[in-house]
């Protein structure tokens, strides 16, 4: 077994050269339960969302010969699924994790840059005889960023899936990674209202009634309310931190942690590791922070790894009013809302805690109600 650790690796093909915790049965769950839907998966940052989307891309993508990557994985035991779906469908994957900025213009410009770059990955479309000239012109205009109005880009994902369906004669798998990053950045810099319209139309056109796709997977930290972003999207299925479905595929289970401890000869006790990096109750599973566990396996030291992986600007903004946390001394009972608008944070104290549980700063325990326990003995908040 490979003892190299995939710290910071979110490409599934590259991850095969490292120690890999097999999560490929998520593919089986998707094709058996979620086809024809738009699935939104919310988890804290560094919980394996991007690696999971990369796994799906390599498994399904008709332009990749990814079968060899899965021959020794758990999904290989399901030969009917592999024969029907592996390397059999066009895939569109938009990564939004770097779409941020100090103004609405900067954020939208970065979104257009990412979309244009995505279009250039399908350069064969410009010579596709099955596309009309007007479709080829739109393709080239997006690829070269020649559209005059930024709002013309709002139909770009919808049209790209249509072009690929025409080219291959098969419906498309649409993957959107870290969809809420640009909106979080807009909220932080005060341009949320200016940005929300652009992204709402972009996602609505791509996801609402799009007959060119057989499955859409969207990942992010926060479930933004349908009224704010996904209005009219009736086939949206949410797999959040309170849902049982797919709970074991994001983060590490205790059995996986024990196996890694043995593999890497970690001299810490399981109780000590659980105290620092466990206690995430997602659905019916207790999960461990994968980023922290991987780093622990690498150097054997108990440290605050995960808290330093992001800018935490939104967290700082939310906890700047310390009175919100005056009553948090061990536990606090609140009403959880997993479907939020960033605008809720200004008027709804419960919305702040709902965000913190989804972002991974607080643990959720369901015992005669919903209660929040400060994550890692409030080490995170002390770090701010």
Coordinates of C-alpha atoms in Angstrom, one line a residue:
X1 CA 0.0 0.0 0.0
X2 CA 1.3 3.5 -0.9
X3 CA 2.5 5.5 2.1
X4 CA 2.7 8.8 0.3
X5 CA 0.0 11.2 1.6
X6 CA -2.1 13.3 -0.8
X7 CA -1.9 16.6 1.0
X8 CA -3.5 19.2 -1.2
X9 CA -4.2 16.8 -4.0
X10 CA -7.7 17.0 -5.5
X11 CA -7.1 15.4 -8.9
X12 CA -8.3 11.8 -8.7
X13 CA -5.8 10.6 -11.3
X14 CA -2.9 12.0 -9.4
X15 CA -4.3 10.8 -6.1
X16 CA -3.7 7.2 -7.2
X17 CA 0.0 7.7 -6.6
X18 CA -0.7 8.4 -3.0
X19 CA -2.5 6.7 -0.1
X20 CA -6.1 6.7 -1.1
X21 CA -9.2 6.2 1.0
X22 CA -11.6 4.5 -1.4
X23 CA -14.9 6.5 -1.7
X24 CA -15.8 5.1 -5.1
X25 CA -19.1 3.5 -4.0
X26 CA -20.5 7.0 -4.1
X27 CA -20.8 6.4 -7.8
X28 CA -23.1 3.5 -7.1
X29 CA -25.3 5.6 -4.9
X30 CA -25.5 8.3 -7.5
X31 CA -26.6 6.1 -10.4
X32 CA -29.0 4.1 -8.2
X33 CA -30.7 7.0 -6.5
X34 CA -30.1 10.4 -8.1
X35 CA -30.2 10.1 -11.9
X36 CA -32.2 12.9 -13.5
X37 CA -31.7 15.2 -10.5
X38 CA -29.6 18.2 -9.5
X39 CA -27.7 17.1 -6.3
X40 CA -26.3 19.8 -4.0
X41 CA -23.7 18.5 -1.6
X42 CA -22.7 20.8 1.3
X43 CA -19.7 20.2 3.4
X44 CA -17.0 22.3 5.1
X45 CA -13.9 23.2 3.1
X46 CA -11.2 20.5 2.8
X47 CA -13.7 17.7 3.2
X48 CA -13.0 16.0 -0.1
X49 CA -15.6 17.7 -2.3
X50 CA -13.2 18.6 -5.2
X51 CA -11.5 15.2 -5.1
X52 CA -15.0 13.6 -5.3
X53 CA -16.0 15.6 -8.4
X54 CA -12.6 14.7 -10.0
X55 CA -13.4 11.1 -9.3
X56 CA -16.8 11.4 -11.0
X57 CA -15.2 13.2 -13.9
X58 CA -12.6 10.4 -14.5
X59 CA -15.2 7.7 -14.1
X60 CA -17.9 9.0 -16.4
X61 CA -15.9 11.1 -19.0
X62 CA -16.2 9.7 -22.5
X63 CA -13.0 11.6 -23.5
X64 CA -10.9 9.9 -20.8
X65 CA -9.8 6.3 -20.6
X66 CA -10.2 6.3 -16.9
X67 CA -11.2 2.6 -16.5
X68 CA -7.7 1.7 -15.3
X69 CA -8.0 4.1 -12.4
X70 CA -10.9 2.1 -11.0
X71 CA -9.9 -1.5 -11.6
X72 CA -8.7 -2.0 -8.0
X73 CA -11.4 0.2 -6.4
X74 CA -14.6 -0.9 -4.7
X75 CA -16.8 0.2 -7.6
X76 CA -15.1 -2.3 -9.8
X77 CA -17.1 -5.1 -8.1
X78 CA -20.3 -3.6 -9.7
X79 CA -19.5 -4.7 -13.3
X80 CA -23.0 -3.7 -14.6
X81 CA -22.5 -0.1 -13.4
X82 CA -19.0 0.1 -14.8
X83 CA -20.0 -1.3 -18.2
X84 CA -22.9 1.1 -18.5
X85 CA -21.4 4.3 -17.2
X86 CA -17.6 4.2 -17.2
X87 CA -16.0 6.4 -19.9
X88 CA -19.5 6.7 -21.5
X89 CA -20.7 10.3 -21.1
X90 CA -19.5 13.8 -21.8
X91 CA -18.7 15.7 -18.7
X92 CA -18.7 19.5 -18.0
X93 CA -16.9 20.5 -14.8
X94 CA -16.8 24.1 -13.7
X95 CA -14.5 24.9 -10.8
X96 CA -15.5 28.1 -9.0
X97 CA -13.2 27.9 -5.9
X98 CA -11.0 30.8 -7.2
X99 CA -13.9 33.1 -8.3
X100 CA -13.6 35.9 -5.8
X101 CA -12.6 39.5 -5.6
X102 CA -13.0 42.9 -4.1
X103 CA -15.9 44.1 -6.3
X104 CA -18.8 42.7 -8.2
X105 CA -17.0 43.4 -11.5
X106 CA -13.9 41.5 -10.5
X107 CA -15.9 38.5 -9.3
X108 CA -18.1 38.4 -12.5
X109 CA -15.0 38.9 -14.7
X110 CA -13.3 35.9 -13.0
X111 CA -16.4 33.9 -13.6
X112 CA -16.3 34.7 -17.3
X113 CA -12.6 33.9 -17.4
X114 CA -13.4 30.4 -15.9
X115 CA -16.2 29.8 -18.3
X116 CA -14.1 30.9 -21.3
X117 CA -11.3 28.6 -20.2
X118 CA -13.8 25.7 -19.8
X119 CA -15.1 26.3 -23.4
X120 CA -11.5 26.1 -24.7
X121 CA -11.3 22.5 -23.3
X122 CA -13.8 21.5 -26.0
X123 CA -12.1 23.1 -29.0
X124 CA -13.3 20.3 -31.3
X125 CA -16.7 21.9 -31.2
X126 CA -15.6 24.8 -33.5
X127 CA -15.3 22.2 -36.3
X128 CA -18.3 20.1 -35.5
X129 CA -20.5 19.7 -38.6
X130 CA -23.5 18.8 -36.5
X131 CA -23.6 22.3 -35.0
X132 CA -25.2 25.2 -36.7
X133 CA -23.1 28.2 -37.7
X134 CA -24.8 30.4 -35.1
X135 CA -23.9 27.8 -32.4
X136 CA -20.3 27.7 -33.5
X137 CA -20.2 31.5 -33.4
X138 CA -21.5 31.5 -29.9
X139 CA -18.9 28.8 -28.9
X140 CA -16.1 30.9 -30.4
X141 CA -17.3 34.1 -28.9
X142 CA -17.4 32.6 -25.4
X143 CA -14.0 30.8 -25.8
X144 CA -12.4 34.1 -26.9
X145 CA -14.4 36.3 -24.5
X146 CA -15.9 38.3 -27.3
X147 CA -19.5 38.7 -26.1
X148 CA -20.4 42.3 -25.6
X149 CA -22.7 42.0 -22.7
X150 CA -21.7 40.0 -19.6
X151 CA -25.2 38.7 -19.2
X152 CA -24.9 36.8 -22.5
X153 CA -22.6 34.5 -20.6
X154 CA -25.4 33.4 -18.3
X155 CA -26.6 30.9 -20.9
X156 CA -23.1 29.5 -21.4
X157 CA -23.4 26.4 -19.3
X158 CA -26.7 25.5 -20.8
X159 CA -25.5 26.0 -24.3
X160 CA -22.3 24.0 -23.7
X161 CA -24.2 21.0 -22.5
X162 CA -26.4 21.3 -25.6
X163 CA -23.4 21.4 -27.9
X164 CA -21.9 18.4 -26.2
X165 CA -25.1 16.4 -26.3
X166 CA -25.4 17.2 -30.1
X167 CA -21.8 16.2 -30.6
X168 CA -21.8 12.9 -28.7
X169 CA -25.5 12.0 -29.0
X170 CA -25.5 11.5 -25.2
X171 CA -26.7 13.5 -22.2
X172 CA -24.1 15.3 -20.1
X173 CA -22.8 15.0 -16.5
X174 CA -22.6 18.6 -15.2
X175 CA -20.3 19.2 -12.2
X176 CA -20.1 22.6 -10.5
X177 CA -17.5 22.8 -7.7
X178 CA -17.6 25.3 -4.8
X179 CA -20.6 27.2 -6.3
X180 CA -21.0 29.5 -3.3
X181 CA -17.4 30.9 -3.3
X182 CA -18.2 33.9 -5.5
X183 CA -21.3 34.8 -3.4
X184 CA -19.4 34.5 -0.1
X185 CA -16.7 36.8 -1.5
X186 CA -19.4 39.2 -2.7
X187 CA -21.0 39.2 0.8
X188 CA -17.6 39.9 2.4
X189 CA -16.9 42.9 0.1
X190 CA -20.5 44.3 0.1
X191 CA -21.4 43.5 -3.5
X192 CA -23.7 40.6 -2.8
X193 CA -26.8 42.2 -4.3
X194 CA -24.8 43.2 -7.5
X195 CA -23.6 39.6 -8.0
X196 CA -26.5 37.5 -7.1
X197 CA -28.5 38.2 -10.2
X198 CA -25.7 37.1 -12.5
X199 CA -25.1 33.8 -10.8
X200 CA -28.8 33.1 -10.2
X201 CA -29.5 33.2 -13.9
X202 CA -26.3 31.2 -14.8
X203 CA -27.3 28.4 -12.4
X204 CA -31.0 28.6 -13.3
X205 CA -30.4 28.2 -17.0
X206 CA -27.9 25.3 -16.5
X207 CA -30.0 23.4 -13.9
X208 CA -33.7 24.1 -14.3
X209 CA -35.2 21.8 -16.8
X210 CA -32.0 21.3 -18.7
X211 CA -32.8 18.3 -21.0
X212 CA -29.2 18.0 -22.0
X213 CA -28.0 16.6 -18.7
X214 CA -28.7 13.3 -17.0
X215 CA -27.2 14.4 -13.6
X216 CA -25.9 17.6 -12.1
X217 CA -23.7 17.6 -9.0
X218 CA -23.1 20.9 -7.2
X219 CA -20.8 21.3 -4.2
X220 CA -20.3 24.1 -1.7
X221 CA -20.1 24.9 2.0
X222 CA -23.5 26.6 2.3
X223 CA -26.9 25.7 1.0
X224 CA -28.1 29.0 -0.4
X225 CA -31.9 29.3 -0.3
X226 CA -33.8 28.4 -3.4
X227 CA -35.5 31.8 -3.2
X228 CA -32.1 33.5 -3.5
X229 CA -30.4 31.3 -6.1
X230 CA -32.3 28.1 -7.2
X231 CA -35.9 29.4 -7.6
X232 CA -38.0 27.1 -9.8
X233 CA -35.5 24.2 -9.6
X234 CA -37.9 21.5 -8.5
X235 CA -35.5 18.6 -8.9
X236 CA -32.9 19.9 -6.5
X237 CA -31.9 17.2 -4.0
X238 CA -29.7 18.4 -1.1
X239 CA -27.2 16.2 0.7
X240 CA -26.3 18.4 3.7
X241 CA -24.6 17.8 7.0
X242 CA -27.9 16.7 8.6
X243 CA -28.8 14.1 5.9
X244 CA -28.0 10.4 6.1
X245 CA -27.4 10.0 2.4
X246 CA -23.8 10.1 1.3
X247 CA -22.7 10.9 4.9
X248 CA -19.7 8.5 4.8
X249 CA -18.3 9.8 1.5
X250 CA -17.0 13.2 2.7
X251 CA -14.5 13.0 5.5
X252 CA -13.2 9.9 7.2
X253 CA -15.1 7.3 9.2
X254 CA -13.6 6.0 12.4
X255 CA -12.8 2.7 10.8
X256 CA -10.8 4.5 8.1
X257 CA -8.9 6.5 10.7
X258 CA -8.0 3.4 12.6
X259 CA -6.7 1.8 9.5
X260 CA -4.6 4.9 8.7
X261 CA -3.2 4.9 12.3
X262 CA -2.0 1.3 11.9
X263 CA -0.6 2.0 8.4
X264 CA 1.4 5.1 9.5
X265 CA 2.3 3.9 13.0
X266 CA 0.7 6.8 14.8
X267 CA 1.4 6.7 18.5
X268 CA -1.6 8.8 19.6
X269 CA -4.7 7.3 21.1
X270 CA -7.9 7.2 19.2
X271 CA -9.6 9.2 22.0
X272 CA -7.0 11.9 21.6
X273 CA -7.5 12.0 17.8
X274 CA -11.3 12.0 18.1
X275 CA -11.1 14.9 20.6
X276 CA -9.2 17.0 18.1
X277 CA -10.4 15.9 14.7
X278 CA -13.6 13.9 15.2
X279 CA -17.0 14.5 16.4
X280 CA -18.6 15.7 13.2
X281 CA -22.0 14.1 13.3
X282 CA -23.1 14.2 9.7
X283 CA -26.4 12.4 9.2
X284 CA -26.1 9.1 11.0
X285 CA -22.3 9.0 10.8
X286 CA -19.6 10.3 13.0
X287 CA -16.9 11.6 10.8
X288 CA -13.3 12.9 11.1
X289 CA -11.8 16.0 9.5
X290 CA -9.8 14.5 6.5
X291 CA -7.4 17.4 6.1
X292 CA -6.4 17.3 9.7
X293 CA -6.1 13.5 9.7
X294 CA -4.0 13.4 6.6
X295 CA -1.6 16.0 8.1
X296 CA -1.5 14.1 11.4
X297 CA -0.5 10.9 9.6
X298 CA 2.2 12.9 7.8
X299 CA 4.0 14.2 10.8
X300 CA 2.5 12.5 13.8
X301 CA 1.9 15.8 15.7
X302 CA -1.4 17.0 17.1
X303 CA -1.9 20.5 15.8
X304 CA -4.6 22.9 14.5
X305 CA -4.3 22.0 10.8
X306 CA -7.7 22.7 9.3
X307 CA -8.4 26.1 10.9
X308 CA -5.5 27.7 9.0
X309 CA -6.6 26.5 5.5
X310 CA -8.8 29.4 4.7
X311 CA -9.0 33.2 5.0
X312 CA -11.9 33.0 7.5
X313 CA -13.0 36.5 6.5
X314 CA -16.7 35.6 6.7
X315 CA -16.2 33.9 10.1
X316 CA -14.4 36.9 11.5
X317 CA -17.3 39.1 10.3
X318 CA -19.9 36.8 11.9
X319 CA -18.2 36.5 15.2
X320 CA -17.2 40.1 15.5
X321 CA -20.2 40.7 17.8
X322 CA -19.1 38.5 20.7
X323 CA -22.5 38.7 22.4
X324 CA -23.7 36.1 20.0
X325 CA -21.5 33.6 21.7
X326 CA -22.0 34.7 25.3
X327 CA -24.2 31.7 26.1
X328 CA -22.0 29.2 24.3
X329 CA -20.4 27.4 27.2
X330 CA -20.5 23.7 26.3
X331 CA -23.7 23.6 24.4
X332 CA -26.5 25.8 23.1
X333 CA -29.9 24.9 21.7
X334 CA -30.8 26.7 18.5
X335 CA -33.1 26.2 15.5
X336 CA -31.1 25.0 12.6
X337 CA -31.8 26.2 9.0
X338 CA -29.7 24.6 6.3
X339 CA -31.2 26.8 3.6
X340 CA -29.9 30.3 4.0
X341 CA -29.4 33.6 2.3
X342 CA -26.2 35.6 3.3
X343 CA -28.6 38.5 4.0
X344 CA -30.1 36.4 6.9
X345 CA -26.9 36.8 8.9
X346 CA -27.7 40.5 9.7
X347 CA -31.1 39.8 11.2
X348 CA -31.2 36.1 12.3
X349 CA -28.9 34.9 15.1
X350 CA -29.9 31.3 14.3
X351 CA -28.6 31.8 10.8
X352 CA -25.1 32.5 12.1
X353 CA -25.1 29.2 14.0
X354 CA -26.6 27.4 11.0
X355 CA -23.7 28.6 8.9
X356 CA -21.2 27.6 11.5
X357 CA -22.4 24.1 11.6
X358 CA -22.3 23.8 7.8
X359 CA -18.9 25.3 7.7
X360 CA -17.5 22.9 10.2
X361 CA -16.9 25.2 13.2
X362 CA -19.5 23.6 15.4
X363 CA -20.7 20.1 15.9
X364 CA -24.3 19.0 15.7
X365 CA -25.8 16.6 18.2
X366 CA -29.4 15.5 18.0
X367 CA -30.5 14.7 21.5
X368 CA -34.1 15.9 22.4
X369 CA -33.6 18.7 19.9
X370 CA -30.7 20.4 18.1
X371 CA -27.6 21.4 20.0
X372 CA -24.3 22.9 19.0
X373 CA -21.0 22.1 20.7
X374 CA -18.1 24.4 20.2
X375 CA -15.7 22.7 17.7
X376 CA -12.4 21.6 19.1
X377 CA -13.1 23.1 22.5
X378 CA -13.4 26.6 20.9
X379 CA -9.8 26.4 19.6
X380 CA -11.1 27.8 16.3
X381 CA -12.7 30.9 17.8
X382 CA -9.7 31.6 20.0
X383 CA -7.6 31.6 16.8
X384 CA -9.6 34.4 15.3

